[in-house]
Amino acid sequence: MNTLPTALIAEDEPLLAQALQAELARAWPALQVLGVAGNGEAAVAQALALQPDVLFFDIRMPALSGLEAAAALADAWPQDGPQGKPFPALVFVTAYDQYAVQAFEAQAVDYLLKPVQPERLQKTVAKVQLALAHHAPGAMNFEATLAQLRHLLAAPAAAPTTALTAPSAPLRLLQASVGQAIRMVPVDEVLYFEAADKYVRVLTAEHEHLLRTPLKELLPQLDPQAFWQVHRGTVVQAKAIESVTRDEAGKLWLRLRGSPARLAVSRLYAHLFKAM
């Protein structure tokens, strides 16, 4: 039985991926790099197929960012009882960004700055090796990882609010394009928002609209008490939730008043429905 540690690298720049792999070979000779993924979606697919012990995820990648890919992987990771393989140790690779670094440190998630320095990589390797030595299957470990990812995804990407730039009030009206016209849609009429490629679908009880604003930019403008993110691409109005059910596989599903839609809840946000 192969007991050597394994890893997957997700990096969209081939030269940087090669450089990281070469540095890992020197810093951790026993580590087997099972593959290199060039984007977030490929990283999720390969990680599910290969189930490595460690993931080195670049933060900025096409389709899905490193954080979004990690969240998608956590949602799909098999958790079949005590024999299920533990979720991989996460190491994020990023160009220097003060707020990203602060977020990683706050959540005790390891990170590497580009270009990767051998001394820093050696510290990361030691930290990951220690984590793997105590890495056992268990709901508590996995829940801790989900909590880390939730906080990282919610971390501000820009400078924090200062005294000179007071936070704006939650969005009350949406401007949705309808042909050559603009329709004003009251936010409190929205049942849910759903990401769709470069657009966001806005669903009310009677209409569907499209916004050109990405969901990640729209979300900070919404009242977090009124609108809950329940999936990477879905935000629902909390008071519109009629029922929450759990299927045979343990996945949660929402039904909303005034909508025939059945909306999935990802593991990342299942904590919102603790009674389930």
PDB file of C-alpha atoms in Angstrom:
ATOM      1  CA  MET A   1       0.000   0.000   0.000  1.00  0.00           C
ATOM      2  CA  ASN A   2       1.342   3.442  -0.963  1.00  0.00           C
ATOM      3  CA  THR A   3       1.786   5.567   2.162  1.00  0.00           C
ATOM      4  CA  LEU A   4       3.745   8.416   0.589  1.00  0.00           C
ATOM      5  CA  PRO A   5       2.049  11.821   0.857  1.00  0.00           C
ATOM      6  CA  THR A   6       0.432  13.125  -2.317  1.00  0.00           C
ATOM      7  CA  ALA A   7      -0.373  16.581  -3.661  1.00  0.00           C
ATOM      8  CA  LEU A   8      -2.187  18.406  -6.430  1.00  0.00           C
ATOM      9  CA  ILE A   9      -1.088  21.791  -7.781  1.00  0.00           C
ATOM     10  CA  ALA A  10      -3.623  24.201  -9.284  1.00  0.00           C
ATOM     11  CA  GLU A  11      -1.905  27.012 -11.181  1.00  0.00           C
ATOM     12  CA  ASP A  12      -2.869  28.562 -14.513  1.00  0.00           C
ATOM     13  CA  GLU A  13       0.666  29.719 -15.362  1.00  0.00           C
ATOM     14  CA  PRO A  14       2.695  26.644 -16.462  1.00  0.00           C
ATOM     15  CA  LEU A  15       6.084  28.141 -15.621  1.00  0.00           C
ATOM     16  CA  LEU A  16       4.983  28.977 -12.077  1.00  0.00           C
ATOM     17  CA  ALA A  17       3.521  25.496 -11.676  1.00  0.00           C
ATOM     18  CA  GLN A  18       6.796  23.936 -12.818  1.00  0.00           C
ATOM     19  CA  ALA A  19       8.777  26.170 -10.469  1.00  0.00           C
ATOM     20  CA  LEU A  20       6.605  25.218  -7.479  1.00  0.00           C
ATOM     21  CA  GLN A  21       6.867  21.534  -8.347  1.00  0.00           C
ATOM     22  CA  ALA A  22      10.669  21.797  -8.571  1.00  0.00           C
ATOM     23  CA  GLU A  23      10.889  23.611  -5.223  1.00  0.00           C
ATOM     24  CA  LEU A  24       8.615  20.999  -3.617  1.00  0.00           C
ATOM     25  CA  ALA A  25      10.857  18.213  -4.900  1.00  0.00           C
ATOM     26  CA  ARG A  26      13.767  19.806  -3.042  1.00  0.00           C
ATOM     27  CA  ALA A  27      11.874  20.759   0.114  1.00  0.00           C
ATOM     28  CA  TRP A  28       9.816  17.544   0.410  1.00  0.00           C
ATOM     29  CA  PRO A  29      11.359  14.700  -1.636  1.00  0.00           C
ATOM     30  CA  ALA A  30       8.818  12.134  -0.429  1.00  0.00           C
ATOM     31  CA  LEU A  31       5.855  14.168  -1.705  1.00  0.00           C
ATOM     32  CA  GLN A  32       4.281  12.809  -4.875  1.00  0.00           C
ATOM     33  CA  VAL A  33       2.696  15.491  -7.068  1.00  0.00           C
ATOM     34  CA  LEU A  34      -0.149  13.624  -8.751  1.00  0.00           C
ATOM     35  CA  GLY A  35      -1.040  16.338 -11.236  1.00  0.00           C
ATOM     36  CA  VAL A  36      -1.228  19.996 -12.184  1.00  0.00           C
ATOM     37  CA  ALA A  37      -4.570  21.651 -12.969  1.00  0.00           C
ATOM     38  CA  GLY A  38      -4.708  24.791 -15.094  1.00  0.00           C
ATOM     39  CA  ASN A  39      -7.978  26.217 -13.743  1.00  0.00           C
ATOM     40  CA  GLY A  40     -10.318  25.969 -10.798  1.00  0.00           C
ATOM     41  CA  GLU A  41     -12.862  23.629 -12.389  1.00  0.00           C
ATOM     42  CA  ALA A  42     -10.156  21.176 -13.492  1.00  0.00           C
ATOM     43  CA  ALA A  43      -8.652  21.354  -9.997  1.00  0.00           C
ATOM     44  CA  VAL A  44     -11.939  20.298  -8.399  1.00  0.00           C
ATOM     45  CA  ALA A  45     -12.386  17.400 -10.843  1.00  0.00           C
ATOM     46  CA  GLN A  46      -8.814  16.159 -10.415  1.00  0.00           C
ATOM     47  CA  ALA A  47      -8.908  16.494  -6.635  1.00  0.00           C
ATOM     48  CA  LEU A  48     -12.098  14.418  -6.436  1.00  0.00           C
ATOM     49  CA  ALA A  49     -10.588  11.775  -8.690  1.00  0.00           C
ATOM     50  CA  LEU A  50      -7.113  11.642  -7.105  1.00  0.00           C
ATOM     51  CA  GLN A  51      -7.960  12.536  -3.472  1.00  0.00           C
ATOM     52  CA  PRO A  52      -4.532  13.992  -2.635  1.00  0.00           C
ATOM     53  CA  ASP A  53      -3.335  14.751   0.882  1.00  0.00           C
ATOM     54  CA  VAL A  54      -2.361  18.347   0.094  1.00  0.00           C
ATOM     55  CA  LEU A  55      -3.693  21.000  -2.286  1.00  0.00           C
ATOM     56  CA  PHE A  56      -1.590  23.924  -3.509  1.00  0.00           C
ATOM     57  CA  PHE A  57      -4.197  26.285  -4.991  1.00  0.00           C
ATOM     58  CA  ASP A  58      -3.383  29.526  -6.770  1.00  0.00           C
ATOM     59  CA  ILE A  59      -5.801  32.216  -5.645  1.00  0.00           C
ATOM     60  CA  ARG A  60      -6.335  33.789  -9.079  1.00  0.00           C
ATOM     61  CA  MET A  61      -7.370  31.240 -11.688  1.00  0.00           C
ATOM     62  CA  PRO A  62      -9.831  31.231 -14.611  1.00  0.00           C
ATOM     63  CA  ALA A  63     -13.437  30.132 -14.042  1.00  0.00           C
ATOM     64  CA  LEU A  64     -13.064  29.523 -10.297  1.00  0.00           C
ATOM     65  CA  SER A  65     -10.621  31.222  -7.958  1.00  0.00           C
ATOM     66  CA  GLY A  66      -8.570  29.062  -5.637  1.00  0.00           C
ATOM     67  CA  LEU A  67     -10.923  29.839  -2.759  1.00  0.00           C
ATOM     68  CA  GLU A  68     -14.017  29.130  -4.843  1.00  0.00           C
ATOM     69  CA  ALA A  69     -12.483  25.869  -6.079  1.00  0.00           C
ATOM     70  CA  ALA A  70     -11.692  24.811  -2.505  1.00  0.00           C
ATOM     71  CA  ALA A  71     -15.271  25.605  -1.480  1.00  0.00           C
ATOM     72  CA  ALA A  72     -16.698  23.651  -4.430  1.00  0.00           C
ATOM     73  CA  LEU A  73     -14.429  20.733  -3.576  1.00  0.00           C
ATOM     74  CA  ALA A  74     -15.512  20.786   0.064  1.00  0.00           C
ATOM     75  CA  ASP A  75     -19.145  20.622  -1.058  1.00  0.00           C
ATOM     76  CA  ALA A  76     -18.467  17.579  -3.241  1.00  0.00           C
ATOM     77  CA  TRP A  77     -15.908  15.773  -1.051  1.00  0.00           C
ATOM     78  CA  PRO A  78     -17.117  12.268  -0.080  1.00  0.00           C
ATOM     79  CA  GLN A  79     -17.874  11.962   3.615  1.00  0.00           C
ATOM     80  CA  ASP A  80     -18.900   8.329   3.876  1.00  0.00           C
ATOM     81  CA  GLY A  81     -18.493   7.510   7.513  1.00  0.00           C
ATOM     82  CA  PRO A  82     -15.322   7.111   9.564  1.00  0.00           C
ATOM     83  CA  GLN A  83     -13.395   5.472   6.693  1.00  0.00           C
ATOM     84  CA  GLY A  84     -13.748   8.474   4.391  1.00  0.00           C
ATOM     85  CA  LYS A  85     -10.450  10.083   3.429  1.00  0.00           C
ATOM     86  CA  PRO A  86      -9.825  13.391   5.255  1.00  0.00           C
ATOM     87  CA  PHE A  87     -10.251  16.582   3.295  1.00  0.00           C
ATOM     88  CA  PRO A  88      -6.839  17.694   1.945  1.00  0.00           C
ATOM     89  CA  ALA A  89      -4.632  20.179   3.752  1.00  0.00           C
ATOM     90  CA  LEU A  90      -4.930  23.538   1.988  1.00  0.00           C
ATOM     91  CA  VAL A  91      -2.101  25.854   0.962  1.00  0.00           C
ATOM     92  CA  PHE A  92      -3.020  28.932  -1.065  1.00  0.00           C
ATOM     93  CA  VAL A  93      -0.524  30.604  -3.386  1.00  0.00           C
ATOM     94  CA  THR A  94      -0.958  34.313  -3.983  1.00  0.00           C
ATOM     95  CA  ALA A  95       0.756  37.452  -5.159  1.00  0.00           C
ATOM     96  CA  TYR A  96       1.235  39.727  -2.159  1.00  0.00           C
ATOM     97  CA  ASP A  97      -2.069  41.174  -1.053  1.00  0.00           C
ATOM     98  CA  GLN A  98      -2.231  42.678   2.419  1.00  0.00           C
ATOM     99  CA  TYR A  99      -5.890  41.800   3.010  1.00  0.00           C
ATOM    100  CA  ALA A 100      -5.640  38.267   1.614  1.00  0.00           C
ATOM    101  CA  VAL A 101      -2.610  37.593   3.823  1.00  0.00           C
ATOM    102  CA  GLN A 102      -4.410  38.991   6.876  1.00  0.00           C
ATOM    103  CA  ALA A 103      -7.403  36.767   6.114  1.00  0.00           C
ATOM    104  CA  PHE A 104      -5.238  33.639   5.783  1.00  0.00           C
ATOM    105  CA  GLU A 105      -3.421  34.371   9.028  1.00  0.00           C
ATOM    106  CA  ALA A 106      -6.675  35.058  10.871  1.00  0.00           C
ATOM    107  CA  GLN A 107      -8.025  31.660   9.821  1.00  0.00           C
ATOM    108  CA  ALA A 108      -4.736  29.797  10.401  1.00  0.00           C
ATOM    109  CA  VAL A 109      -4.653  28.682   6.759  1.00  0.00           C
ATOM    110  CA  ASP A 110      -1.195  28.424   5.264  1.00  0.00           C
ATOM    111  CA  TYR A 111      -0.216  30.430   2.211  1.00  0.00           C
ATOM    112  CA  LEU A 112       2.758  31.047  -0.069  1.00  0.00           C
ATOM    113  CA  LEU A 113       3.616  34.338  -1.713  1.00  0.00           C
ATOM    114  CA  LYS A 114       4.724  34.528  -5.325  1.00  0.00           C
ATOM    115  CA  PRO A 115       7.490  34.090  -6.251  1.00  0.00           C
ATOM    116  CA  VAL A 116       7.805  31.160  -3.844  1.00  0.00           C
ATOM    117  CA  GLN A 117      10.891  31.418  -1.644  1.00  0.00           C
ATOM    118  CA  PRO A 118      12.641  28.155  -0.567  1.00  0.00           C
ATOM    119  CA  GLU A 119      12.876  29.231   3.088  1.00  0.00           C
ATOM    120  CA  ARG A 120       9.162  30.043   3.295  1.00  0.00           C
ATOM    121  CA  LEU A 121       8.243  26.845   1.467  1.00  0.00           C
ATOM    122  CA  GLN A 122      10.258  24.816   3.980  1.00  0.00           C
ATOM    123  CA  LYS A 123       8.200  26.322   6.812  1.00  0.00           C
ATOM    124  CA  THR A 124       4.999  25.513   4.948  1.00  0.00           C
ATOM    125  CA  VAL A 125       6.130  21.940   4.362  1.00  0.00           C
ATOM    126  CA  ALA A 126       6.887  21.500   8.070  1.00  0.00           C
ATOM    127  CA  LYS A 127       3.470  22.916   8.981  1.00  0.00           C
ATOM    128  CA  VAL A 128       1.650  20.652   6.512  1.00  0.00           C
ATOM    129  CA  GLN A 129       3.613  17.583   7.620  1.00  0.00           C
ATOM    130  CA  LEU A 130       2.602  18.273  11.214  1.00  0.00           C
ATOM    131  CA  ALA A 131      -1.024  18.708  10.158  1.00  0.00           C
ATOM    132  CA  LEU A 132      -1.011  15.449   8.190  1.00  0.00           C
ATOM    133  CA  ALA A 133       0.476  13.596  11.149  1.00  0.00           C
ATOM    134  CA  HIS A 134      -2.656  14.503  13.101  1.00  0.00           C
ATOM    135  CA  HIS A 135      -5.004  14.405  10.113  1.00  0.00           C
ATOM    136  CA  ALA A 136      -7.764  11.918  10.880  1.00  0.00           C
ATOM    137  CA  PRO A 137     -11.282  11.580   9.465  1.00  0.00           C
ATOM    138  CA  GLY A 138     -13.878  13.349  11.529  1.00  0.00           C
ATOM    139  CA  ALA A 139     -16.773  15.754  11.368  1.00  0.00           C
ATOM    140  CA  MET A 140     -15.060  18.275  13.672  1.00  0.00           C
ATOM    141  CA  ASN A 141     -11.991  18.611  11.413  1.00  0.00           C
ATOM    142  CA  PHE A 142     -14.147  19.013   8.333  1.00  0.00           C
ATOM    143  CA  GLU A 143     -16.442  21.545   9.991  1.00  0.00           C
ATOM    144  CA  ALA A 144     -13.387  23.581  10.988  1.00  0.00           C
ATOM    145  CA  THR A 145     -12.248  23.611   7.355  1.00  0.00           C
ATOM    146  CA  LEU A 146     -15.711  24.711   6.190  1.00  0.00           C
ATOM    147  CA  ALA A 147     -15.678  27.548   8.738  1.00  0.00           C
ATOM    148  CA  GLN A 148     -12.242  28.669   7.504  1.00  0.00           C
ATOM    149  CA  LEU A 149     -13.413  28.717   3.897  1.00  0.00           C
ATOM    150  CA  ARG A 150     -16.587  30.635   4.786  1.00  0.00           C
ATOM    151  CA  HIS A 151     -14.567  33.358   6.480  1.00  0.00           C
ATOM    152  CA  LEU A 152     -12.002  33.533   3.674  1.00  0.00           C
ATOM    153  CA  LEU A 153     -14.687  33.846   1.010  1.00  0.00           C
ATOM    154  CA  ALA A 154     -16.323  36.627   3.005  1.00  0.00           C
ATOM    155  CA  ALA A 155     -13.062  38.535   3.582  1.00  0.00           C
ATOM    156  CA  PRO A 156     -12.944  41.956   1.893  1.00  0.00           C
ATOM    157  CA  ALA A 157     -10.861  42.110  -1.265  1.00  0.00           C
ATOM    158  CA  ALA A 158     -10.302  45.831  -0.954  1.00  0.00           C
ATOM    159  CA  ALA A 159      -9.195  48.222   1.737  1.00  0.00           C
ATOM    160  CA  PRO A 160     -11.342  48.225   4.860  1.00  0.00           C
ATOM    161  CA  THR A 161     -13.830  50.989   5.480  1.00  0.00           C
ATOM    162  CA  THR A 162     -12.314  54.090   7.057  1.00  0.00           C
ATOM    163  CA  ALA A 163     -13.844  56.917   9.016  1.00  0.00           C
ATOM    164  CA  LEU A 164     -13.894  58.965   5.827  1.00  0.00           C
ATOM    165  CA  THR A 165     -15.775  56.339   3.849  1.00  0.00           C
ATOM    166  CA  ALA A 166     -18.743  55.236   5.913  1.00  0.00           C
ATOM    167  CA  PRO A 167     -20.443  51.989   4.859  1.00  0.00           C
ATOM    168  CA  SER A 168     -23.353  52.530   2.503  1.00  0.00           C
ATOM    169  CA  ALA A 169     -26.891  51.461   3.339  1.00  0.00           C
ATOM    170  CA  PRO A 170     -28.100  48.118   1.945  1.00  0.00           C
ATOM    171  CA  LEU A 171     -29.323  48.180  -1.638  1.00  0.00           C
ATOM    172  CA  ARG A 172     -33.051  48.905  -1.945  1.00  0.00           C
ATOM    173  CA  LEU A 173     -33.596  49.070  -5.708  1.00  0.00           C
ATOM    174  CA  LEU A 174     -32.109  47.107  -8.589  1.00  0.00           C
ATOM    175  CA  GLN A 175     -31.787  48.469 -12.105  1.00  0.00           C
ATOM    176  CA  ALA A 176     -32.489  45.616 -14.506  1.00  0.00           C
ATOM    177  CA  SER A 177     -32.193  46.047 -18.255  1.00  0.00           C
ATOM    178  CA  VAL A 178     -35.237  45.017 -20.298  1.00  0.00           C
ATOM    179  CA  GLY A 179     -34.526  45.592 -23.984  1.00  0.00           C
ATOM    180  CA  GLN A 180     -33.885  49.316 -24.369  1.00  0.00           C
ATOM    181  CA  ALA A 181     -35.547  50.122 -21.045  1.00  0.00           C
ATOM    182  CA  ILE A 182     -34.481  49.867 -17.408  1.00  0.00           C
ATOM    183  CA  ARG A 183     -36.873  48.338 -14.891  1.00  0.00           C
ATOM    184  CA  MET A 184     -36.600  49.299 -11.239  1.00  0.00           C
ATOM    185  CA  VAL A 185     -36.951  46.187  -9.098  1.00  0.00           C
ATOM    186  CA  PRO A 186     -37.438  46.597  -5.317  1.00  0.00           C
ATOM    187  CA  VAL A 187     -34.939  44.354  -3.556  1.00  0.00           C
ATOM    188  CA  ASP A 188     -37.517  43.216  -0.997  1.00  0.00           C
ATOM    189  CA  GLU A 189     -39.532  41.631  -3.849  1.00  0.00           C
ATOM    190  CA  VAL A 190     -36.611  39.381  -4.829  1.00  0.00           C
ATOM    191  CA  LEU A 191     -36.996  35.748  -3.789  1.00  0.00           C
ATOM    192  CA  TYR A 192     -33.479  34.731  -4.811  1.00  0.00           C
ATOM    193  CA  PHE A 193     -30.427  35.631  -6.884  1.00  0.00           C
ATOM    194  CA  GLU A 194     -28.656  33.018  -8.976  1.00  0.00           C
ATOM    195  CA  ALA A 195     -25.300  33.395 -10.728  1.00  0.00           C
ATOM    196  CA  ALA A 196     -25.461  32.648 -14.467  1.00  0.00           C
ATOM    197  CA  ASP A 197     -22.166  33.049 -16.363  1.00  0.00           C
ATOM    198  CA  LYS A 198     -21.428  36.799 -16.410  1.00  0.00           C
ATOM    199  CA  TYR A 199     -24.932  37.682 -15.256  1.00  0.00           C
ATOM    200  CA  VAL A 200     -27.105  37.256 -12.179  1.00  0.00           C
ATOM    201  CA  ARG A 201     -30.661  35.972 -12.509  1.00  0.00           C
ATOM    202  CA  VAL A 202     -33.047  37.909 -10.275  1.00  0.00           C
ATOM    203  CA  LEU A 203     -36.194  35.940  -9.448  1.00  0.00           C
ATOM    204  CA  THR A 204     -39.317  37.519  -8.002  1.00  0.00           C
ATOM    205  CA  ALA A 205     -42.689  35.805  -7.586  1.00  0.00           C
ATOM    206  CA  GLU A 206     -43.799  37.032 -11.021  1.00  0.00           C
ATOM    207  CA  HIS A 207     -40.734  37.937 -13.078  1.00  0.00           C
ATOM    208  CA  GLU A 208     -37.155  37.037 -13.906  1.00  0.00           C
ATOM    209  CA  HIS A 209     -34.579  39.735 -14.617  1.00  0.00           C
ATOM    210  CA  LEU A 210     -30.901  39.724 -15.545  1.00  0.00           C
ATOM    211  CA  LEU A 211     -28.243  41.898 -13.953  1.00  0.00           C
ATOM    212  CA  ARG A 212     -24.773  42.454 -15.396  1.00  0.00           C
ATOM    213  CA  THR A 213     -23.299  42.798 -11.902  1.00  0.00           C
ATOM    214  CA  PRO A 214     -21.458  39.628 -10.757  1.00  0.00           C
ATOM    215  CA  LEU A 215     -22.912  37.991  -7.665  1.00  0.00           C
ATOM    216  CA  LYS A 216     -19.685  38.512  -5.695  1.00  0.00           C
ATOM    217  CA  GLU A 217     -20.029  42.284  -6.251  1.00  0.00           C
ATOM    218  CA  LEU A 218     -23.770  42.330  -5.534  1.00  0.00           C
ATOM    219  CA  LEU A 219     -23.618  40.328  -2.296  1.00  0.00           C
ATOM    220  CA  PRO A 220     -21.853  42.997  -0.152  1.00  0.00           C
ATOM    221  CA  GLN A 221     -24.584  45.472  -1.124  1.00  0.00           C
ATOM    222  CA  LEU A 222     -27.375  43.289   0.276  1.00  0.00           C
ATOM    223  CA  ASP A 223     -28.621  43.242   3.859  1.00  0.00           C
ATOM    224  CA  PRO A 224     -27.010  40.078   5.336  1.00  0.00           C
ATOM    225  CA  GLN A 225     -29.898  39.678   7.784  1.00  0.00           C
ATOM    226  CA  ALA A 226     -32.416  39.617   4.946  1.00  0.00           C
ATOM    227  CA  PHE A 227     -30.461  37.715   2.277  1.00  0.00           C
ATOM    228  CA  TRP A 228     -28.578  34.506   2.988  1.00  0.00           C
ATOM    229  CA  GLN A 229     -26.025  32.897   0.723  1.00  0.00           C
ATOM    230  CA  VAL A 230     -26.872  29.178   0.614  1.00  0.00           C
ATOM    231  CA  HIS A 231     -24.618  28.133  -2.254  1.00  0.00           C
ATOM    232  CA  ARG A 232     -21.667  29.556  -4.172  1.00  0.00           C
ATOM    233  CA  GLY A 233     -24.077  30.804  -6.828  1.00  0.00           C
ATOM    234  CA  THR A 234     -27.317  31.279  -4.858  1.00  0.00           C
ATOM    235  CA  VAL A 235     -28.532  33.945  -2.426  1.00  0.00           C
ATOM    236  CA  VAL A 236     -32.082  33.719  -1.035  1.00  0.00           C
ATOM    237  CA  GLN A 237     -34.359  36.070   0.865  1.00  0.00           C
ATOM    238  CA  ALA A 238     -34.543  34.466   4.303  1.00  0.00           C
ATOM    239  CA  LYS A 239     -38.188  35.304   4.999  1.00  0.00           C
ATOM    240  CA  ALA A 240     -39.178  33.651   1.699  1.00  0.00           C
ATOM    241  CA  ILE A 241     -37.899  30.243   2.846  1.00  0.00           C
ATOM    242  CA  GLU A 242     -40.903  27.978   3.292  1.00  0.00           C
ATOM    243  CA  SER A 243     -39.221  24.666   4.074  1.00  0.00           C
ATOM    244  CA  VAL A 244     -35.860  22.915   4.319  1.00  0.00           C
ATOM    245  CA  THR A 245     -35.623  19.190   3.646  1.00  0.00           C
ATOM    246  CA  ARG A 246     -32.797  16.677   3.716  1.00  0.00           C
ATOM    247  CA  ASP A 247     -32.570  13.994   1.020  1.00  0.00           C
ATOM    248  CA  GLU A 248     -31.296  10.412   1.412  1.00  0.00           C
ATOM    249  CA  ALA A 249     -27.732  11.530   0.653  1.00  0.00           C
ATOM    250  CA  GLY A 250     -27.883  14.105   3.465  1.00  0.00           C
ATOM    251  CA  LYS A 251     -28.071  17.147   1.176  1.00  0.00           C
ATOM    252  CA  LEU A 252     -30.305  20.067   2.160  1.00  0.00           C
ATOM    253  CA  TRP A 253     -32.857  21.597  -0.232  1.00  0.00           C
ATOM    254  CA  LEU A 254     -34.940  24.761   0.065  1.00  0.00           C
ATOM    255  CA  ARG A 255     -38.444  25.587  -1.066  1.00  0.00           C
ATOM    256  CA  LEU A 256     -39.402  29.258  -1.301  1.00  0.00           C
ATOM    257  CA  ARG A 257     -42.840  30.807  -1.038  1.00  0.00           C
ATOM    258  CA  GLY A 258     -43.976  32.022  -4.443  1.00  0.00           C
ATOM    259  CA  SER A 259     -41.444  29.955  -6.400  1.00  0.00           C
ATOM    260  CA  PRO A 260     -41.504  26.402  -7.791  1.00  0.00           C
ATOM    261  CA  ALA A 261     -37.704  26.227  -7.590  1.00  0.00           C
ATOM    262  CA  ARG A 262     -35.939  23.642  -5.417  1.00  0.00           C
ATOM    263  CA  LEU A 263     -32.621  25.145  -4.347  1.00  0.00           C
ATOM    264  CA  ALA A 264     -29.602  23.205  -3.099  1.00  0.00           C
ATOM    265  CA  VAL A 265     -27.752  24.221   0.072  1.00  0.00           C
ATOM    266  CA  SER A 266     -24.011  23.597  -0.038  1.00  0.00           C
ATOM    267  CA  ARG A 267     -22.115  22.134   2.916  1.00  0.00           C
ATOM    268  CA  LEU A 268     -20.420  25.476   3.345  1.00  0.00           C
ATOM    269  CA  TYR A 269     -23.730  27.094   4.354  1.00  0.00           C
ATOM    270  CA  ALA A 270     -25.573  24.157   5.939  1.00  0.00           C
ATOM    271  CA  HIS A 271     -24.755  25.649   9.365  1.00  0.00           C
ATOM    272  CA  LEU A 272     -27.531  28.203   8.722  1.00  0.00           C
ATOM    273  CA  PHE A 273     -30.017  25.400   9.292  1.00  0.00           C
ATOM    274  CA  LYS A 274     -28.617  23.795  12.439  1.00  0.00           C
ATOM    275  CA  ALA A 275     -31.936  22.265  13.458  1.00  0.00           C
ATOM    276  CA  MET A 276     -31.662  20.011  10.398  1.00  0.00           C
TER     277      MET A 276
END
